[in-house]
Short mmCIF file of C-alpha atoms and ligand atoms in Angstrom, two decimals:
data_model
loop_
_atom_site.label_atom_id
_atom_site.label_comp_id
_atom_site.label_asym_id
_atom_site.label_seq_id
_atom_site.Cartn_x
_atom_site.Cartn_y
_atom_site.Cartn_z
CA UNK A 1067 -24.85 -47.85 -93.97
CA UNK A 1068 -26.17 -48.50 -97.48
CA UNK A 1069 -26.40 -45.16 -99.27
CA UNK A 1070 -28.22 -44.03 -102.41
CA UNK A 1071 -26.99 -40.67 -103.73
CA UNK A 1072 -29.20 -38.79 -106.22
CA UNK A 1073 -27.71 -36.26 -108.68
CA UNK A 1074 -24.70 -36.16 -110.99
CA UNK A 1075 -23.00 -32.73 -110.83
CA UNK A 1076 -19.86 -31.41 -109.18
CA UNK A 1077 -21.71 -31.08 -105.85
CA UNK A 1078 -22.64 -34.76 -105.90
CA UNK A 1079 -19.09 -35.74 -106.99
CA UNK A 1080 -17.77 -33.97 -103.87
CA UNK A 1081 -20.44 -35.57 -101.64
CA UNK A 1082 -19.63 -39.02 -103.05
CA UNK A 1083 -15.89 -38.46 -102.53
CA UNK A 1084 -16.47 -37.58 -98.87
CA UNK A 1085 -19.01 -40.39 -98.33
CA UNK A 1086 -16.59 -42.91 -99.89
CA UNK A 1087 -14.19 -42.17 -97.00
CA UNK A 1088 -16.79 -42.82 -94.31
CA UNK A 1089 -15.92 -45.69 -91.95
CA UNK A 1090 -19.64 -46.46 -91.56
CA UNK A 1091 -20.28 -46.87 -95.31
CA UNK A 1092 -21.37 -50.35 -96.45
CA UNK A 1093 -22.26 -49.55 -100.06
CA UNK A 1094 -22.72 -46.46 -102.23
CA UNK A 1095 -25.16 -46.47 -105.13
CA UNK A 1096 -25.31 -43.39 -107.36
CA UNK A 1097 -28.35 -42.49 -109.46
CA UNK A 1098 -26.77 -40.39 -112.20
CA UNK A 1099 -23.88 -40.50 -114.67
CA UNK A 1100 -20.59 -38.86 -113.67
CA UNK A 1101 -17.23 -40.34 -114.74
CA UNK A 1102 -15.79 -38.97 -111.49
CA UNK A 1103 -17.65 -41.25 -109.08
CA UNK A 1104 -15.42 -43.02 -106.55
CA UNK A 1105 -14.43 -46.53 -107.66
CA UNK A 1106 -16.51 -48.22 -104.99
CA UNK A 1107 -19.75 -46.61 -106.26
CA UNK A 1108 -22.34 -48.61 -108.20
CA UNK A 1109 -24.18 -46.74 -110.96
CA UNK A 1110 -27.94 -47.22 -111.36
CA UNK A 1111 -30.28 -44.85 -113.15
CA UNK A 1112 -33.37 -43.37 -111.49
CA UNK A 1113 -35.03 -40.05 -112.23
CA UNK A 1114 -38.64 -39.78 -111.10
CA UNK A 1115 -39.54 -39.87 -107.43
CA UNK A 1116 -41.02 -43.34 -107.93
CA UNK A 1117 -37.91 -44.64 -109.67
CA UNK A 1118 -35.75 -43.24 -106.85
CA UNK A 1119 -37.93 -44.85 -104.18
CA UNK A 1120 -38.08 -48.18 -106.07
CA UNK A 1121 -34.30 -48.25 -106.35
CA UNK A 1122 -33.89 -47.34 -102.67
CA UNK A 1123 -36.17 -50.25 -101.69
CA UNK A 1124 -34.39 -52.65 -104.07
CA UNK A 1125 -30.92 -51.96 -102.67
CA UNK A 1126 -32.17 -51.79 -99.08
CA UNK A 1127 -30.93 -48.21 -98.65
CA UNK A 1128 -30.53 -47.01 -95.07
CA UNK A 1129 -30.38 -43.42 -96.31
CA UNK A 1130 -31.06 -41.57 -99.55
CA UNK A 1131 -29.11 -38.35 -100.06
CA UNK A 1132 -30.63 -35.99 -102.62
CA UNK A 1133 -28.16 -33.48 -104.11
CA UNK A 1134 -30.32 -31.16 -106.27
CA UNK A 1135 -33.54 -29.31 -105.43
CA UNK A 1136 -35.80 -30.56 -108.23
CA UNK A 1137 -36.44 -34.10 -106.89
CA UNK A 1138 -37.11 -32.63 -103.42
CA UNK A 1139 -39.61 -30.10 -104.78
CA UNK A 1140 -41.21 -32.99 -106.69
CA UNK A 1141 -41.69 -34.98 -103.47
CA UNK A 1142 -38.81 -37.50 -103.42
CA UNK A 1143 -38.55 -37.30 -99.61
CA UNK A 1144 -42.34 -37.78 -99.26
CA UNK A 1145 -42.29 -40.90 -101.45
CA UNK A 1146 -39.30 -42.31 -99.56
CA UNK A 1147 -41.01 -41.62 -96.22
CA UNK A 1148 -44.07 -43.56 -97.40
CA UNK A 1149 -41.69 -46.51 -98.01
CA UNK A 1150 -40.04 -46.08 -94.61
CA UNK A 1151 -36.66 -44.88 -95.96
CA UNK A 1152 -34.91 -41.83 -94.43
CA UNK A 1153 -34.03 -39.05 -96.85
CA UNK A 1154 -31.45 -36.29 -96.44
CA UNK A 1155 -33.46 -33.44 -97.93
CA UNK A 1156 -36.86 -31.98 -97.02
CA UNK A 1157 -40.33 -33.10 -98.04
CA UNK A 1158 -42.02 -31.03 -100.77
CA UNK A 1159 -43.90 -28.83 -98.27
CA UNK A 1160 -40.60 -27.69 -96.74
CA UNK A 1161 -38.73 -27.62 -100.08
CA UNK A 1162 -41.04 -24.70 -100.94
CA UNK A 1163 -38.50 -22.52 -99.12
CA UNK A 1164 -36.52 -22.76 -102.36
CA UNK A 1165 -39.27 -23.64 -104.85
CA UNK A 1166 -41.35 -20.51 -104.06
CA UNK A 1167 -39.69 -17.21 -103.33
CA UNK A 1168 -42.96 -15.70 -102.07
CA UNK A 1169 -43.33 -18.61 -99.63
CA UNK A 1170 -39.76 -17.98 -98.41
CA UNK A 1171 -40.68 -14.33 -97.84
CA UNK A 1172 -43.78 -15.36 -95.86
CA UNK A 1173 -41.74 -17.67 -93.64
CA UNK A 1174 -39.04 -15.03 -93.11
CA UNK A 1175 -41.69 -12.51 -92.03
CA UNK A 1176 -43.22 -15.02 -89.61
CA UNK A 1177 -39.80 -16.00 -88.23
CA UNK A 1178 -38.55 -12.43 -87.92
CA UNK A 1179 -35.58 -13.09 -90.21
CA UNK A 1180 -33.98 -9.94 -91.68
CA UNK A 1181 -34.53 -9.66 -95.43
CA UNK A 1182 -35.15 -6.99 -98.10
CA UNK A 1183 -38.57 -5.28 -98.19
CA UNK A 1184 -40.63 -6.70 -101.06
CA UNK A 1185 -43.81 -6.34 -103.11
CA UNK A 1186 -45.52 -9.54 -104.32
CA UNK A 1187 -47.01 -9.31 -107.80
CA UNK A 1188 -49.62 -11.66 -109.26
CA UNK A 1189 -49.71 -11.39 -113.04
CA UNK A 1190 -53.42 -12.30 -113.14
CA UNK A 1191 -54.42 -9.50 -110.76
CA UNK A 1192 -54.45 -6.04 -112.41
CA UNK A 1193 -54.27 -4.13 -109.08
CA UNK A 1194 -51.21 -6.08 -108.04
CA UNK A 1195 -49.60 -5.58 -111.48
CA UNK A 1196 -50.17 -1.83 -111.07
CA UNK A 1197 -48.42 -1.95 -107.68
CA UNK A 1198 -45.55 -3.79 -109.31
CA UNK A 1199 -45.22 -1.24 -112.11
CA UNK A 1200 -45.24 1.57 -109.54
CA UNK A 1201 -42.43 -0.19 -107.65
CA UNK A 1202 -40.46 -0.49 -110.93
CA UNK A 1203 -40.80 3.29 -111.44
CA UNK A 1204 -38.60 3.80 -108.37
CA UNK A 1205 -35.72 1.64 -109.71
CA UNK A 1206 -33.15 -0.09 -107.43
CA UNK A 1207 -35.21 -3.27 -107.44
CA UNK A 1208 -34.53 -6.98 -107.90
CA UNK A 1209 -37.24 -8.87 -109.78
CA UNK A 1210 -37.54 -12.58 -109.01
CA UNK A 1211 -39.70 -15.25 -110.60
CA UNK A 1212 -41.55 -17.00 -107.78
CA UNK A 1213 -40.84 -20.56 -108.98
CA UNK A 1214 -37.73 -22.60 -109.76
CA UNK A 1215 -35.93 -21.14 -112.78
CA UNK A 1216 -32.50 -22.85 -112.61
CA UNK A 1217 -30.91 -19.74 -111.12
CA UNK A 1218 -31.98 -17.62 -114.10
CA UNK A 1219 -35.19 -16.03 -112.79
CA UNK A 1220 -33.57 -13.10 -110.97
CA UNK A 1221 -33.02 -9.70 -112.62
CA UNK A 1222 -31.10 -6.99 -110.77
CA UNK A 1223 -32.31 -3.54 -111.88
CA UNK A 1224 -30.73 -0.22 -110.97
CA UNK A 1225 -32.92 2.01 -113.13
CA UNK A 1226 -36.68 2.18 -113.73
CA UNK A 1227 -36.05 1.38 -117.43
CA UNK A 1228 -34.21 -1.81 -116.50
CA UNK A 1229 -37.00 -2.74 -114.11
CA UNK A 1230 -39.79 -2.36 -116.68
CA UNK A 1231 -37.71 -4.29 -119.24
CA UNK A 1232 -37.13 -6.96 -116.56
CA UNK A 1233 -40.88 -7.36 -116.06
CA UNK A 1234 -41.37 -7.85 -119.80
CA UNK A 1235 -38.55 -10.40 -119.91
CA UNK A 1236 -39.93 -12.48 -117.05
CA UNK A 1237 -43.40 -12.35 -118.56
CA UNK A 1238 -42.11 -13.37 -121.99
CA UNK A 1239 -42.23 -16.98 -123.25
CA UNK A 1240 -39.09 -18.19 -121.55
CA UNK A 1241 -40.25 -18.52 -117.95
CA UNK A 1242 -43.85 -19.71 -118.25
CA UNK A 1243 -45.81 -20.30 -115.06
CA UNK A 1244 -42.74 -19.96 -112.79
CA UNK A 1245 -43.03 -16.16 -113.35
CA UNK A 1246 -46.81 -15.82 -112.91
CA UNK A 1247 -45.98 -14.56 -109.45
CA UNK A 1248 -43.04 -12.25 -108.92
CA UNK A 1249 -41.22 -10.93 -105.88
CA UNK A 1250 -39.99 -7.33 -106.35
CA UNK A 1251 -37.37 -6.75 -103.71
CA UNK A 1252 -35.36 -3.69 -102.69
CA UNK A 1253 -31.87 -3.84 -104.17
CA UNK A 1254 -29.39 -4.35 -101.34
CA UNK A 1255 -25.67 -3.70 -101.47
CA UNK A 1256 -22.85 -5.65 -99.89
CA UNK A 1257 -20.75 -8.80 -100.19
CA UNK A 1258 -22.57 -12.14 -100.34
CA UNK A 1259 -21.94 -15.13 -98.09
CA UNK A 1260 -23.40 -18.64 -98.24
CA UNK A 1261 -24.22 -20.05 -94.82
CA UNK A 1262 -25.37 -23.67 -94.50
CA UNK A 1263 -26.93 -25.52 -91.56
CA UNK A 1264 -27.74 -29.18 -91.08
CA UNK A 1265 -31.32 -29.41 -89.81
CA UNK A 1266 -33.20 -32.32 -88.23
CA UNK A 1267 -36.64 -30.76 -87.94
CA UNK A 1268 -35.97 -29.16 -84.56
CA UNK A 1269 -32.30 -28.22 -84.46
CA UNK A 1270 -30.00 -26.33 -86.87
CA UNK A 1271 -26.23 -26.93 -86.74
CA UNK A 1272 -23.93 -24.43 -88.45
CA UNK A 1273 -21.34 -25.43 -91.07
CA UNK A 1274 -18.40 -23.20 -92.06
CA UNK A 1275 -19.33 -20.19 -94.22
CA UNK A 1276 -18.40 -19.97 -97.87
CA UNK A 1277 -18.51 -17.49 -100.73
CA UNK A 1278 -19.69 -18.19 -104.26
CA UNK A 1279 -18.80 -16.14 -107.37
CA UNK A 1280 -21.97 -15.97 -109.43
CA UNK A 1281 -21.09 -13.86 -112.44
CA UNK A 1282 -19.21 -15.27 -115.42
CA UNK A 1283 -16.49 -12.61 -115.41
CA UNK A 1284 -14.16 -11.13 -112.83
CA UNK A 1285 -15.36 -8.42 -110.47
CA UNK A 1286 -19.10 -9.13 -110.78
CA UNK A 1287 -19.23 -8.53 -114.55
CA UNK A 1288 -21.07 -10.56 -117.15
CA UNK A 1289 -24.16 -12.76 -116.89
CA UNK A 1290 -25.11 -14.75 -113.79
CA UNK A 1291 -24.14 -18.42 -113.75
CA UNK A 1292 -24.70 -21.33 -111.40
CA UNK A 1293 -21.42 -20.29 -109.73
CA UNK A 1294 -17.89 -19.99 -111.15
CA UNK A 1295 -15.99 -20.80 -107.96
CA UNK A 1296 -16.21 -20.80 -104.19
CA UNK A 1297 -14.01 -20.94 -101.14
CA UNK A 1298 -14.50 -21.77 -97.50
CA UNK A 1299 -14.38 -20.50 -94.79
CA UNK A 1300 -15.27 -16.90 -95.64
CA UNK A 1301 -13.52 -14.41 -93.29
CA UNK A 1302 -16.60 -12.13 -93.28
CA UNK A 1303 -18.42 -14.81 -91.26
CA UNK A 1304 -16.06 -16.59 -88.88
CA UNK A 1305 -17.14 -19.65 -86.89
CA UNK A 1306 -18.57 -17.62 -84.01
CA UNK A 1307 -20.58 -15.24 -86.20
CA UNK A 1308 -21.69 -18.22 -88.29
CA UNK A 1309 -23.12 -19.99 -85.23
CA UNK A 1310 -24.89 -16.83 -84.10
CA UNK A 1311 -26.36 -16.18 -87.57
CA UNK A 1312 -27.58 -19.78 -87.77
CA UNK A 1313 -29.39 -19.20 -84.47
CA UNK A 1314 -31.04 -16.00 -85.72
CA UNK A 1315 -31.85 -17.25 -89.24
CA UNK A 1316 -31.86 -21.04 -89.79
CA UNK A 1317 -33.03 -22.01 -86.30
CA UNK A 1318 -35.94 -19.57 -86.48
CA UNK A 1319 -37.00 -20.95 -89.85
CA UNK A 1320 -36.72 -24.50 -88.50
CA UNK A 1321 -38.95 -23.47 -85.55
CA UNK A 1322 -41.61 -21.91 -87.81
CA UNK A 1323 -41.61 -24.91 -90.15
CA UNK A 1324 -41.99 -27.29 -87.19
CA UNK A 1325 -44.85 -25.22 -85.77
CA UNK A 1326 -46.60 -25.40 -89.15
CA UNK A 1327 -46.34 -29.19 -89.16
CA UNK A 1328 -43.90 -29.23 -92.11
CA UNK A 1329 -40.54 -29.83 -90.39
CA UNK A 1330 -37.35 -29.07 -92.27
CA UNK A 1331 -34.86 -31.95 -92.44
CA UNK A 1332 -31.78 -31.68 -94.58
CA UNK A 1333 -29.52 -28.82 -95.56
CA UNK A 1334 -30.81 -25.27 -95.27
CA UNK A 1335 -28.73 -22.82 -97.31
CA UNK A 1336 -29.12 -19.12 -96.60
CA UNK A 1337 -27.77 -16.73 -99.22
CA UNK A 1338 -26.84 -13.69 -97.12
CA UNK A 1339 -25.89 -10.18 -98.08
CA UNK A 1340 -23.71 -8.38 -95.52
CA UNK A 1341 -25.27 -4.90 -95.80
CA UNK A 1342 -24.44 -1.74 -93.87
CA UNK A 1343 -27.63 -2.51 -91.86
CA UNK A 1344 -26.44 -6.00 -91.00
CA UNK A 1345 -26.79 -9.41 -92.66
CA UNK A 1346 -29.99 -9.94 -94.71
CA UNK A 1347 -31.26 -13.11 -96.34
CA UNK A 1348 -31.53 -12.97 -100.15
CA UNK A 1349 -32.73 -16.53 -100.64
CA UNK A 1350 -33.02 -19.98 -99.19
CA UNK A 1351 -32.02 -23.18 -100.91
CA UNK A 1352 -32.86 -26.61 -99.58
CA UNK A 1353 -29.64 -28.38 -100.61
CA UNK A 1354 -25.90 -27.82 -100.64
CA UNK A 1355 -24.66 -25.06 -102.94
CA UNK A 1356 -22.79 -25.96 -106.08
CA UNK A 1357 -19.83 -25.15 -106.13
CA UNK A 1358 -19.74 -24.29 -102.38
CA UNK A 1359 -20.12 -28.01 -101.56
CA UNK A 1360 -16.79 -28.83 -103.23
CA UNK A 1361 -14.53 -26.82 -100.86
CA UNK A 1362 -16.78 -27.70 -97.90
CA UNK A 1363 -16.46 -31.46 -98.47
CA UNK A 1364 -12.72 -31.04 -98.98
CA UNK A 1365 -12.37 -29.71 -95.42
CA UNK A 1366 -14.91 -31.98 -93.68
CA UNK A 1367 -13.04 -34.42 -91.40
CA UNK A 1368 -15.70 -36.14 -89.21
CA UNK A 1369 -17.54 -39.21 -90.48
CA UNK A 1370 -20.23 -37.46 -92.58
CA UNK A 1371 -22.84 -40.24 -92.58
CA UNK A 1372 -24.02 -39.96 -88.94
CA UNK A 1373 -24.65 -36.26 -89.65
CA UNK A 1374 -26.63 -36.76 -92.84
CA UNK A 1375 -28.51 -39.75 -91.40
CA UNK A 1376 -29.15 -37.92 -88.12
CA UNK A 1377 -30.68 -34.96 -90.00
CA UNK A 1378 -32.85 -37.36 -92.00
CA UNK A 1379 -34.23 -39.25 -88.98
CA UNK A 1380 -34.73 -36.16 -86.82
CA UNK A 1381 -31.81 -36.80 -84.43
CA UNK A 1382 -28.64 -34.93 -85.31
CA UNK A 1383 -25.64 -36.06 -83.25
CA UNK A 1384 -24.67 -33.82 -80.34
CA UNK A 1385 -22.10 -31.08 -80.94
CA UNK A 1386 -20.84 -30.16 -84.37
CA UNK A 1387 -19.06 -31.92 -87.21
CA UNK A 1388 -15.34 -31.27 -87.49
CA UNK A 1389 -13.44 -29.54 -90.26
CA UNK A 1390 -9.73 -29.14 -90.87
CA UNK A 1391 -8.25 -25.82 -89.82
CA UNK A 1392 -7.27 -24.62 -93.28
CA UNK A 1393 -9.08 -23.31 -96.35
CA UNK A 1394 -10.28 -24.75 -99.63
CA UNK A 1395 -10.83 -22.90 -102.89
CA UNK A 1396 -12.69 -24.32 -105.90
CA UNK A 1397 -12.23 -22.76 -109.34
CA UNK A 1398 -14.73 -23.88 -111.99
CA UNK A 1399 -13.67 -24.62 -115.56
CA UNK A 1400 -16.69 -24.10 -117.82
CA UNK A 1401 -17.36 -24.84 -121.49
CA UNK A 1402 -17.26 -22.24 -124.25
CA UNK A 1403 -20.66 -20.54 -124.54
CA UNK A 1404 -21.64 -21.08 -120.89
CA UNK A 1405 -24.03 -19.91 -119.41
CA UNK A 1406 -26.11 -19.34 -122.58
CA UNK A 1407 -25.18 -22.62 -124.22
CA UNK A 1408 -22.46 -25.19 -123.73
CA UNK A 1409 -20.00 -26.63 -126.17
CA UNK A 1410 -19.69 -30.42 -125.81
CA UNK A 1411 -17.28 -33.22 -126.70
CA UNK A 1412 -13.93 -31.48 -126.07
CA UNK A 1413 -11.20 -33.79 -124.80
CA UNK A 1414 -10.16 -33.09 -121.20
CA UNK A 1415 -6.58 -33.89 -120.19
CA UNK A 1416 -6.31 -36.02 -117.07
CA UNK A 1417 -3.03 -35.09 -115.40
CA UNK A 1418 -1.63 -37.10 -112.48
CA UNK A 1419 -2.94 -36.21 -109.02
CA UNK A 1420 -1.29 -33.14 -107.52
CA UNK A 1421 -0.67 -32.59 -103.81
CA UNK A 1422 -3.13 -30.15 -102.22
CA UNK A 1423 -5.63 -30.46 -105.09
CA UNK A 1424 -8.88 -32.39 -105.54
CA UNK A 1425 -10.66 -32.22 -108.88
CA UNK A 1426 -14.40 -32.87 -108.94
CA UNK A 1427 -15.94 -33.73 -112.31
CA UNK A 1428 -19.26 -32.13 -113.28
CA UNK A 1429 -20.48 -31.80 -116.91
CA UNK A 1430 -18.33 -34.60 -118.33
CA UNK A 1431 -18.66 -37.99 -119.98
CA UNK A 1432 -16.25 -40.69 -121.03
CA UNK A 1433 -16.57 -41.48 -124.72
CA UNK A 1434 -16.23 -44.98 -126.19
CA UNK A 1435 -12.57 -44.36 -126.98
CA UNK A 1436 -11.99 -43.91 -123.22
CA UNK A 1437 -11.35 -40.16 -123.46
CA UNK A 1438 -12.86 -37.87 -120.82
CA UNK A 1439 -14.89 -35.19 -122.63
CA UNK A 1440 -16.90 -32.08 -121.83
CA UNK A 1441 -20.65 -32.64 -121.62
CA UNK A 1442 -22.20 -29.58 -119.99
CA UNK A 1443 -21.74 -25.98 -118.84
CA UNK A 1444 -19.70 -26.32 -115.68
CA UNK A 1445 -17.17 -29.07 -116.37
CA UNK A 1446 -14.60 -29.28 -113.56
CA UNK A 1447 -14.20 -27.98 -110.01
CA UNK A 1448 -10.46 -27.64 -109.41
CA UNK A 1449 -10.23 -27.45 -105.63
CA UNK A 1450 -7.07 -26.35 -103.86
CA UNK A 1451 -6.43 -27.02 -100.16
CA UNK A 1452 -4.05 -25.24 -97.85
CA UNK A 1453 -3.35 -23.86 -94.40
CA UNK A 1454 -4.92 -20.56 -95.46
CA UNK A 1455 -6.88 -19.18 -98.39
CA UNK A 1456 -3.70 -17.87 -100.06
CA UNK A 1457 -2.17 -21.36 -100.27
CA UNK A 1458 -5.49 -23.04 -101.15
CA UNK A 1459 -6.07 -20.54 -103.94
CA UNK A 1460 -2.52 -20.84 -105.27
CA UNK A 1461 -2.81 -24.65 -105.36
CA UNK A 1462 -6.06 -24.46 -107.36
CA UNK A 1463 -4.68 -21.97 -109.87
CA UNK A 1464 -1.41 -23.92 -110.25
CA UNK A 1465 -3.36 -27.06 -111.17
CA UNK A 1466 -5.78 -25.30 -113.52
CA UNK A 1467 -3.69 -25.11 -116.75
CA UNK A 1468 -3.03 -28.85 -116.58
CA UNK A 1469 -6.78 -29.39 -117.04
CA UNK A 1470 -7.46 -26.87 -119.82
CA UNK A 1471 -9.65 -28.10 -122.68
CA UNK A 1472 -10.50 -26.20 -125.86
CA UNK A 1473 -12.62 -23.13 -125.14
CA UNK A 1474 -12.39 -23.51 -121.33
CA UNK A 1475 -13.55 -20.43 -119.39
CA UNK A 1476 -12.66 -19.57 -115.80
CA UNK A 1477 -12.45 -16.59 -113.45
CA UNK A 1478 -9.06 -15.43 -112.25
CA UNK A 1479 -10.31 -13.83 -109.01
CA UNK A 1480 -11.84 -16.69 -107.03
CA UNK A 1481 -10.98 -16.16 -103.37
CA UNK A 1482 -9.45 -12.69 -103.93
CA UNK A 1483 -11.92 -11.08 -101.54
CA UNK A 1484 -10.52 -13.18 -98.70
CA UNK A 1485 -6.86 -12.27 -99.27
P1 AMP B 2077 -31.31 -15.32 -105.47
O1 AMP B 2077 -31.53 -16.48 -106.39
O2 AMP B 2077 -32.52 -14.79 -104.86
O3 AMP B 2077 -30.18 -15.53 -104.52
O4 AMP B 2077 -30.68 -14.19 -106.41
C1 AMP B 2077 -29.53 -14.45 -107.23
C2 AMP B 2077 -28.54 -13.34 -107.08
O5 AMP B 2077 -29.18 -12.08 -107.34
C3 AMP B 2077 -27.98 -13.19 -105.67
O6 AMP B 2077 -26.91 -14.04 -105.46
C4 AMP B 2077 -27.58 -11.72 -105.67
O7 AMP B 2077 -26.34 -11.54 -106.33
C5 AMP B 2077 -28.66 -11.08 -106.48
N1 AMP B 2077 -29.72 -10.58 -105.58
C6 AMP B 2077 -30.82 -11.25 -105.16
N2 AMP B 2077 -31.57 -10.49 -104.34
C7 AMP B 2077 -30.93 -9.31 -104.24
C8 AMP B 2077 -31.21 -8.09 -103.54
N3 AMP B 2077 -32.31 -7.93 -102.80
N4 AMP B 2077 -30.31 -7.08 -103.67
C9 AMP B 2077 -29.21 -7.22 -104.42
N5 AMP B 2077 -28.90 -8.33 -105.11
C10 AMP B 2077 -29.75 -9.37 -105.03
N1 LIG B 2078 -23.90 -21.74 -105.81
C1 LIG B 2078 -25.24 -21.28 -105.74
C2 LIG B 2078 -26.23 -22.33 -105.66
O1 LIG B 2078 -25.92 -23.50 -105.54
O2 LIG B 2078 -27.41 -22.01 -105.70
#
């Protein structure tokens, strides 16, 4: 199979690494700069949906795999479909599950998927704004910008004061039209689990659960980030519970989307909170999580391409993909200043490969002098493998100091909840 992979972060580095080992791969073209691409990959640049589709046609791609959400929300899969090329990732109408939080709420209600009670607020409608302010008065609310906000449009508020300040923040200059509509959701309590399913428009197939660590600092302190580390599988959702949750969440969403004539093909990511009242969905994403993808790809043992291609063409293979028995744990090394800003240009040591460790490059570039340097917020995903989470975690943390660059930040508690 001739593959075009879109994106350039740590998630895509892990996808490319796994794809490079596929026995059915003919060629791999990558549309984005990452010094960590496998040697066999060919770099070409393409950003807009048209550029992506043109490149796919030019190289005769059998499948385009889109890593991030933005090109999907912009219609990359639609443009590829019009050129007859299968895309792993939904068309824009189905990508709205991530691109609009109010749309996700509507689908969850229709599908009977458990989620937090919510009030929808339209900034242009005074009655609805009054409802929203009344909800803020009660505190214990999570305020979410309706549109894509790079993971930054969610404010968790315990008190009424925090909630009113949150409204002002989202309606300030920073968020623009993405916050014209808001979802005000009851604040739930419990550990979070990421649960992914491969979907082909009619069927949803569960992948092993994982757990992200969203805050910058240990123990849930500090600002939210894209994710400072993740491990898989997560003991809170073992394989059996995972399959049953995928039936009661992902499969129901797939059914509703099919009935609406906007089938979901690609990766459906449910962010779950395991509350005292049972698992509830906090959000959907329409792509692999970053960094959850890094440990997941590290454990994936089947040929991945028939699965991604099958999802794209509406015919997933029978059964389930296979994963190794053990665990994987990815610890992110981030630049100084992240997540507010990111220091760039720091030299990154490149130690020899270590057993039980895969390192996926993210915000990096190779300068003209040949030195690998930092070039973004999340820089490296140091991923340890092992027979259990204890060994996987220990391998990741043993490798970490060998990769330290100036100002590097990391969390010391990735995977602790599973021990
Ligand atoms: P989201 O982008 O909707 O997943 O929200 C980002 C983060 O905000 C989640 O990972 C949770 O940590 C937190 N969050 C979102 N919704 C809720 C909720 N209803 N209750 C508690 N925390 C939430
Ligand atoms: N790791 C969270 C996300 O990818 O949205």
